[in-house]
XYZ file of C-alpha atoms in Angstrom:
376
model
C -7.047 27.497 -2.964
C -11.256 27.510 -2.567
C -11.205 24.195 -3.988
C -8.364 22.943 -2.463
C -9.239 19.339 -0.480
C -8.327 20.037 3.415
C -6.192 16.769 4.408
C -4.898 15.823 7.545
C -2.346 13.326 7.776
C -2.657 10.998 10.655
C 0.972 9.833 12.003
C 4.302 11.904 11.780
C 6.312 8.652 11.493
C 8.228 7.391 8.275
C 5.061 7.424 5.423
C 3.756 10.262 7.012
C 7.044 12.410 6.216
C 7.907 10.748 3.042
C 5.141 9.922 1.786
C 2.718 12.843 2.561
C 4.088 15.507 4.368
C 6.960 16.249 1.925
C 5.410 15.835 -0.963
C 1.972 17.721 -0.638
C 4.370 20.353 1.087
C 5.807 21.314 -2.647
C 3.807 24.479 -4.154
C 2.933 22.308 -7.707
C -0.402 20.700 -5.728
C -1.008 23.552 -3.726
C -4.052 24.033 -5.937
C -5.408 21.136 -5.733
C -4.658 20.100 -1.767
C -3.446 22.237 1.303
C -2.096 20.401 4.542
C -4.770 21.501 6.975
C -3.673 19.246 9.820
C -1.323 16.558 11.564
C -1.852 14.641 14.563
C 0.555 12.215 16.437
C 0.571 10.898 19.898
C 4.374 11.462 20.889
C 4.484 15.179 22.949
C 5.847 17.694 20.321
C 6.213 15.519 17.136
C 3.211 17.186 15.428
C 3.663 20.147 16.487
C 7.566 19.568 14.934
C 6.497 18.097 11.636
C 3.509 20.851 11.365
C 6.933 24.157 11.564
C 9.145 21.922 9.433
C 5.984 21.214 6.550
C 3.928 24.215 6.853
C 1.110 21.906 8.012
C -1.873 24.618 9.352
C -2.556 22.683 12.778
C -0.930 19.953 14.757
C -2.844 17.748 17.655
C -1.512 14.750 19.807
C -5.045 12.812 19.198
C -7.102 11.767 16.166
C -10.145 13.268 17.483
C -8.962 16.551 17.543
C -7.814 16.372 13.702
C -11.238 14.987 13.016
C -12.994 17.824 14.799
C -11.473 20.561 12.013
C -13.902 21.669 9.905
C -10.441 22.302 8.144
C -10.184 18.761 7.401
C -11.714 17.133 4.267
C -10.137 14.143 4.433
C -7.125 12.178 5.907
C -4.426 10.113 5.165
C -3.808 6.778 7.718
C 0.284 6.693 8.107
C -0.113 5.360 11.450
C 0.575 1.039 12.816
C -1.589 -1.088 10.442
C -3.418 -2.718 13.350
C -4.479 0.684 14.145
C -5.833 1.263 10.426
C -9.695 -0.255 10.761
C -10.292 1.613 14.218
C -9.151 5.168 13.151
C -10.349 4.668 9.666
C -14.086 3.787 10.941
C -13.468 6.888 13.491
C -12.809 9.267 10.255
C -14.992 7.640 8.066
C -18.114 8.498 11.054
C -16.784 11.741 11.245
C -17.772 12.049 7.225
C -13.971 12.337 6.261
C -12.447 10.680 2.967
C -10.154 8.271 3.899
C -6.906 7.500 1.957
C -5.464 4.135 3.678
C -2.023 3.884 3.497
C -1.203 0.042 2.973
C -2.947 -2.629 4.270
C -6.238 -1.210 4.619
C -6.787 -3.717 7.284
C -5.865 -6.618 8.280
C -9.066 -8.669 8.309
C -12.181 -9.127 5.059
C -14.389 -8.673 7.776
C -13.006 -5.253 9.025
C -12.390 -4.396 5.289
C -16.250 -4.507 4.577
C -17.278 -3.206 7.751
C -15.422 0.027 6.344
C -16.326 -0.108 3.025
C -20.215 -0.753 3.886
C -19.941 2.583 6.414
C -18.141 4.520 3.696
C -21.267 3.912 1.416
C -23.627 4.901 4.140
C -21.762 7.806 4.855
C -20.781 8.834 1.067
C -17.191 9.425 1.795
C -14.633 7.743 -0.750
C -11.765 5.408 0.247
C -8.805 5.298 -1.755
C -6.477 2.410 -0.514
C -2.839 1.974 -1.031
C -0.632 0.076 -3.076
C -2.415 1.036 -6.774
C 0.106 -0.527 -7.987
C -1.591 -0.847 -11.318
C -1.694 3.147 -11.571
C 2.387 2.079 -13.232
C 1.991 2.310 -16.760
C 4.188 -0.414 -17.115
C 2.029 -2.602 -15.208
C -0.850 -1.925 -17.486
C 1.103 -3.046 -20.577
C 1.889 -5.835 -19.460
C -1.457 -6.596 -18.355
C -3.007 -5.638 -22.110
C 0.207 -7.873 -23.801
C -0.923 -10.787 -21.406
C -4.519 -10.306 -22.208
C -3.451 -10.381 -26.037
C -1.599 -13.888 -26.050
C 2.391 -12.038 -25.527
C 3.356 -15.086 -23.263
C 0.396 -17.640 -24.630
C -1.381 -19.454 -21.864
C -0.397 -18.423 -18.833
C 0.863 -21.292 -16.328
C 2.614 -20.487 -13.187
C 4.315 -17.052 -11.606
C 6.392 -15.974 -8.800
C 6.704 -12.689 -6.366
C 7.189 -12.096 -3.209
C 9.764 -9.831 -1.000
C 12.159 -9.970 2.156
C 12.618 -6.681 4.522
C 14.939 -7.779 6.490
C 16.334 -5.058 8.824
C 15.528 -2.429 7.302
C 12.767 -0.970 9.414
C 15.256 -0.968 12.125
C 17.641 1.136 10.223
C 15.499 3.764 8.307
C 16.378 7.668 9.120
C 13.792 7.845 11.507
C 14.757 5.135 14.037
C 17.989 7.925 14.555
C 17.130 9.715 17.745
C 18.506 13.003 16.992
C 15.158 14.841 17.175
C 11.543 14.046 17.524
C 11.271 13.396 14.172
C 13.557 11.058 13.772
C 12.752 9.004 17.006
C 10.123 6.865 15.727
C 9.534 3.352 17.402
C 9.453 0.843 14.824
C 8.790 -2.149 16.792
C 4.732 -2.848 15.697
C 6.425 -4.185 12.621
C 7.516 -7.358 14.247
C 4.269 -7.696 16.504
C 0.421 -8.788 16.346
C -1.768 -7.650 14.534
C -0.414 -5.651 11.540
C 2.885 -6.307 11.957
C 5.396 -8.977 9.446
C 6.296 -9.150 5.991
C 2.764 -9.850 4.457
C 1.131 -7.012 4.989
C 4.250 -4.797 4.784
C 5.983 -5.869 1.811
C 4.445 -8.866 0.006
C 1.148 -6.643 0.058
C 2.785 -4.855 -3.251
C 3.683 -7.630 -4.386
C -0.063 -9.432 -4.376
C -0.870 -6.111 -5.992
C 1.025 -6.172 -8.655
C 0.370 -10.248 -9.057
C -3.657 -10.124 -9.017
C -3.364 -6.762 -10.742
C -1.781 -8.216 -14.086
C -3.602 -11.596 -13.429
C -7.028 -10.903 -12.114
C -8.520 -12.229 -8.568
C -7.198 -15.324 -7.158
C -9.370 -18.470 -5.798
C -7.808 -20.338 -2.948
C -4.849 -20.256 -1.042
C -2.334 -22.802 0.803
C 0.527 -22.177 2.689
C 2.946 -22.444 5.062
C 3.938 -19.748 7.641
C 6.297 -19.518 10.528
C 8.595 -16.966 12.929
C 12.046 -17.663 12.207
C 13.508 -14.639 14.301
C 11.476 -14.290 17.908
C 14.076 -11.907 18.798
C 15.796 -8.530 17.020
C 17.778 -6.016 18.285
C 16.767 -2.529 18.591
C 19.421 0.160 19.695
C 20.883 -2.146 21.536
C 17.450 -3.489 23.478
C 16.373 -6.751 22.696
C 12.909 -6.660 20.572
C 10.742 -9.247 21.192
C 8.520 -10.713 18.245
C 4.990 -12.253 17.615
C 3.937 -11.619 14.119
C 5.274 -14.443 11.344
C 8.314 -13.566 9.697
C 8.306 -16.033 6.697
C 5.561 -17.225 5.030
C 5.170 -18.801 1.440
C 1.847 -18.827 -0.438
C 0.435 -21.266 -2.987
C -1.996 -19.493 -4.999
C -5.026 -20.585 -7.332
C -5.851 -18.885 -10.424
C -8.178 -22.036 -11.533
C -7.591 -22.889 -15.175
C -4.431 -24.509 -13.413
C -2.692 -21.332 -12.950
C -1.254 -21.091 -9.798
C 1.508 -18.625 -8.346
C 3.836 -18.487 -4.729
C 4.134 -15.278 -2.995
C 6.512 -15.242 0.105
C 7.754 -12.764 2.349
C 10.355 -13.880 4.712
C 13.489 -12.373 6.561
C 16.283 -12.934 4.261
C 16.700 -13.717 0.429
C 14.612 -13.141 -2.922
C 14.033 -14.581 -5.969
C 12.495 -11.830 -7.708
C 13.047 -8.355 -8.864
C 11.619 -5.650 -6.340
C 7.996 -6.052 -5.790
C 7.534 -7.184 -9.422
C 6.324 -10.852 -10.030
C 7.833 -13.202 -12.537
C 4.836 -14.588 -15.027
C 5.516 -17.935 -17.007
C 3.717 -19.173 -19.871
C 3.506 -21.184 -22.955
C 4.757 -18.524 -25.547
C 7.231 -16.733 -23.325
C 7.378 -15.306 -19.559
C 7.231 -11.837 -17.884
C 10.468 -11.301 -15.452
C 10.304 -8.162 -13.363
C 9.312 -4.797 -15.961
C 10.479 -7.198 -19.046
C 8.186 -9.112 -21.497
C 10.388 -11.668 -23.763
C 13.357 -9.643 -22.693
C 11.828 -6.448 -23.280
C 11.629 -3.454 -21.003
C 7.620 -2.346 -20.792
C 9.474 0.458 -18.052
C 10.089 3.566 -20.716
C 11.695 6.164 -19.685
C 10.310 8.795 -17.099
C 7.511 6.120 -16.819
C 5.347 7.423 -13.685
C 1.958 7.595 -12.711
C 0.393 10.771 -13.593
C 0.687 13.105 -10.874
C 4.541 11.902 -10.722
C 5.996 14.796 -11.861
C 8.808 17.422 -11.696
C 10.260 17.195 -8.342
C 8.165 13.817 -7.192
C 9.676 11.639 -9.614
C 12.819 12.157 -7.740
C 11.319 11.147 -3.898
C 10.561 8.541 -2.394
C 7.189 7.087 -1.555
C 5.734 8.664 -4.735
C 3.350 6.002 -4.973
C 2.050 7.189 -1.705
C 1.547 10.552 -2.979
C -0.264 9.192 -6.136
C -2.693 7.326 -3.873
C -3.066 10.159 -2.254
C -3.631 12.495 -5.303
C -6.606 9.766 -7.174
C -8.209 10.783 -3.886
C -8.368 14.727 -4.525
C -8.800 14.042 -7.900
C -11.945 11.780 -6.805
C -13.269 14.536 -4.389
C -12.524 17.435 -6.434
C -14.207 16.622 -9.974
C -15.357 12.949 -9.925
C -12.914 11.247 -11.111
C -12.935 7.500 -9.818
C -9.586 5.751 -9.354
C -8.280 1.905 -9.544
C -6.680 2.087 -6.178
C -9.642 1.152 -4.730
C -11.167 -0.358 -1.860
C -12.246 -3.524 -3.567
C -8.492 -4.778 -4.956
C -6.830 -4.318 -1.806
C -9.637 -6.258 -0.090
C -9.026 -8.981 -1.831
C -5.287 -8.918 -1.255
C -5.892 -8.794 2.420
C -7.864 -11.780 1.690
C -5.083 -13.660 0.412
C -3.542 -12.797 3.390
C -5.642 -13.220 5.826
C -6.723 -16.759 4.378
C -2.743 -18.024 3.708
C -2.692 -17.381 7.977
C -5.464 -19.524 8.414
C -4.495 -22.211 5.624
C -1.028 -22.494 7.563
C -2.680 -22.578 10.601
C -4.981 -25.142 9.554
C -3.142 -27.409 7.392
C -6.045 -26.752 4.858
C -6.528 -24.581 1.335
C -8.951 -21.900 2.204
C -11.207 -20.233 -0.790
C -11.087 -16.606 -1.158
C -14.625 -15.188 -0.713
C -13.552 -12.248 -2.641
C -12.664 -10.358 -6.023
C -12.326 -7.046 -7.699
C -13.034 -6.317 -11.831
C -9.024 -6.361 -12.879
C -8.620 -3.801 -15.592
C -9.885 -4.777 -19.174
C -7.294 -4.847 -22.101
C -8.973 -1.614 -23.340
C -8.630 -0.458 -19.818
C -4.701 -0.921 -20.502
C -2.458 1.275 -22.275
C 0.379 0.283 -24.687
C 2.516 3.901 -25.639
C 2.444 7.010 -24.763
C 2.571 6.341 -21.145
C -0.892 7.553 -19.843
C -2.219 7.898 -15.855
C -6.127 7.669 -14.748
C -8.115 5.284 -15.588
């Protein structure tokens, strides 16, 4: 336990729980990371989550879990429009700073964190690393090597529907399971984009490489849900579509709307001239094998939910503990909330809008073929 990272997870909602709390809680990573604190602003719900996980300290504010010398670093399951504000707040306070997905929700707040990180020599590890799948990274190497030929158009994109509204912590039968889930349908971090089609861009610019400019067109089809039987009122765009350019004429559409997919999960379809990628399947065949996880997916986690979170979460140790950088990093998820950011304005504008971004996408000897392999 002496080398054991200190984390405190900020927010007892639905990714705090499944994502952190119940995994790190399981004695196969005690080793490596300890829960040293929690902190939520509803009266009692840290304090609840802290007895149910074993977590060593609970606190209603983030600047009490900052100011535990306990605390190495900290995991951002809180709103999305609260991610920049807390992460600069942890990132001062010389914490590490996993960032559940979207790191922010603006380029400009993205390198404000990144630049302060650097100044501060703490490491950011932001969520989805979606290429941390093995299966992602053979497909990536099999595209690189001419599988599908020249690669001409693709698809992804996802639809949540209600299912925020219905997840086992919108219940009410205990603190734990009263979680508000209305900033999903509001201003600023709120909407399918940065919820949903976030993994999805992942994934996309992941096997692909960085994208150039965007066009799109963007809308809120449902100003009004239903919430246990109050009427929730919405601001934050509920269906957008996305034209992307690869240049080379390669271009892709990523949506995320209410209702209704084209796709398979998060995964994009990939067309070219010698054959296509649909889903995990390259010419009709599965690049998934079996037990095919990311390498701290093991045992008992391969059987939860939100293990992706918990592999985020683990390239950080791993980073603070011996070194060991990650792909889930801050630079790949900036430029996803790029395309994001940029499809608002192009659909507000009328206009394309070029990305000012990019990330290094992994190199075919970066990839893996068989046996299944983890870090990078």
């Amino acid at each position: 336990m002496a080398n054991a990272i200190g984390l405190g997870v900020v927010g007892a909602g639905a990714i705090g729980i499944r994502g952190a709390l119940m995994h790190l809680s399981l004695p196969d990573v005690r080793d490596r990371v300890r829960l040293a604190a929690v902190c939520d602003p509803v009266p009692g719900r840290a304090e609840a989550a802290a007895e149910r996980y074993g977590v060593a300290a609970a606190y209603e504010t983030l600047e009490e879990l900052l100011a535990d010398p306990h605390v190495d670093a900290v995991t951002l399951c809180s709103p999305i429009g609260l991610h920049y504000e807390q992460g600069v707040a942890a990132i001062e306070a010389g914490k590490h700073v996993h960032f559940n997905k979207t790191m922010a929700t603006t380029v400009a707040e993205c390198d404000d964190l990144m630049a302060r990180a650097q100044r501060r020599g703490v490491k950011l590890v932001a969520s989805p690393g979606m290429m941390l799948m093995p299966y992602n990274r053979r497909i990536r190497r099999r595209i690189l090597d001419g599988a599908i030929g020249q690669v001409i158009w693709a698809i992804c994109g996802a639809a949540p529907g209600n299912y925020h509204l219905n997840e086992e912590f919108r219940q009410w039968d205990d603190v734990l399971t009263q979680v508000d889930p209305t900033w999903y349908f509001r201003k600023p971090g709120g909407g399918p984009q940065y919820d949903v089609t976030v993994y999805c861009l992942h994934n996309l610019t992941g096997l692909l490489g960085p994208a150039r400019r965007v066009a799109a067109l963007s809308g809120l089809a449902l100003p009004q849900r239903e919430f246990r039987g109050q009427p929730l009122r919405c601001d934050m765009d509920d269906s957008t579509f996305l034209l992307l350019d690869f240049g080379n004429a390669l271009f892709a559409v990523a949506y995320g709307t209410v209702h209704g997919t084209v796709t398979k999960g998060f995964h994009p379809n990939i067309y070219g001239t010698g054959g296509s990628v649909v889903g995990t399947e390259l010419n009709g065949e599965s690049q998934q094998l079996p037990d095919d996880h990311q390498p701290h997916v093991t045992g008992e986690h391969a059987k939860m939910r939100e293990s992706h979170v918990f592999e985020d979460l683990m390239q950080l140790v791993d980073w603070i503990r011996d070194g060991t950088a990650t792909i889930a990093g801050a630079e790949h998820a900036r430029h996803v909330i790029d395309i994001i950011e940029a499809g608002y304005r192009a659909a507000k504008t009328g206009r394309a809008q070029e990305l000012r971004t990019s990330f290094d996408p992994l190199t075919r000897d970066e990839c893996v073929l068989d046996p299944p392999s983890g870090g990078r």
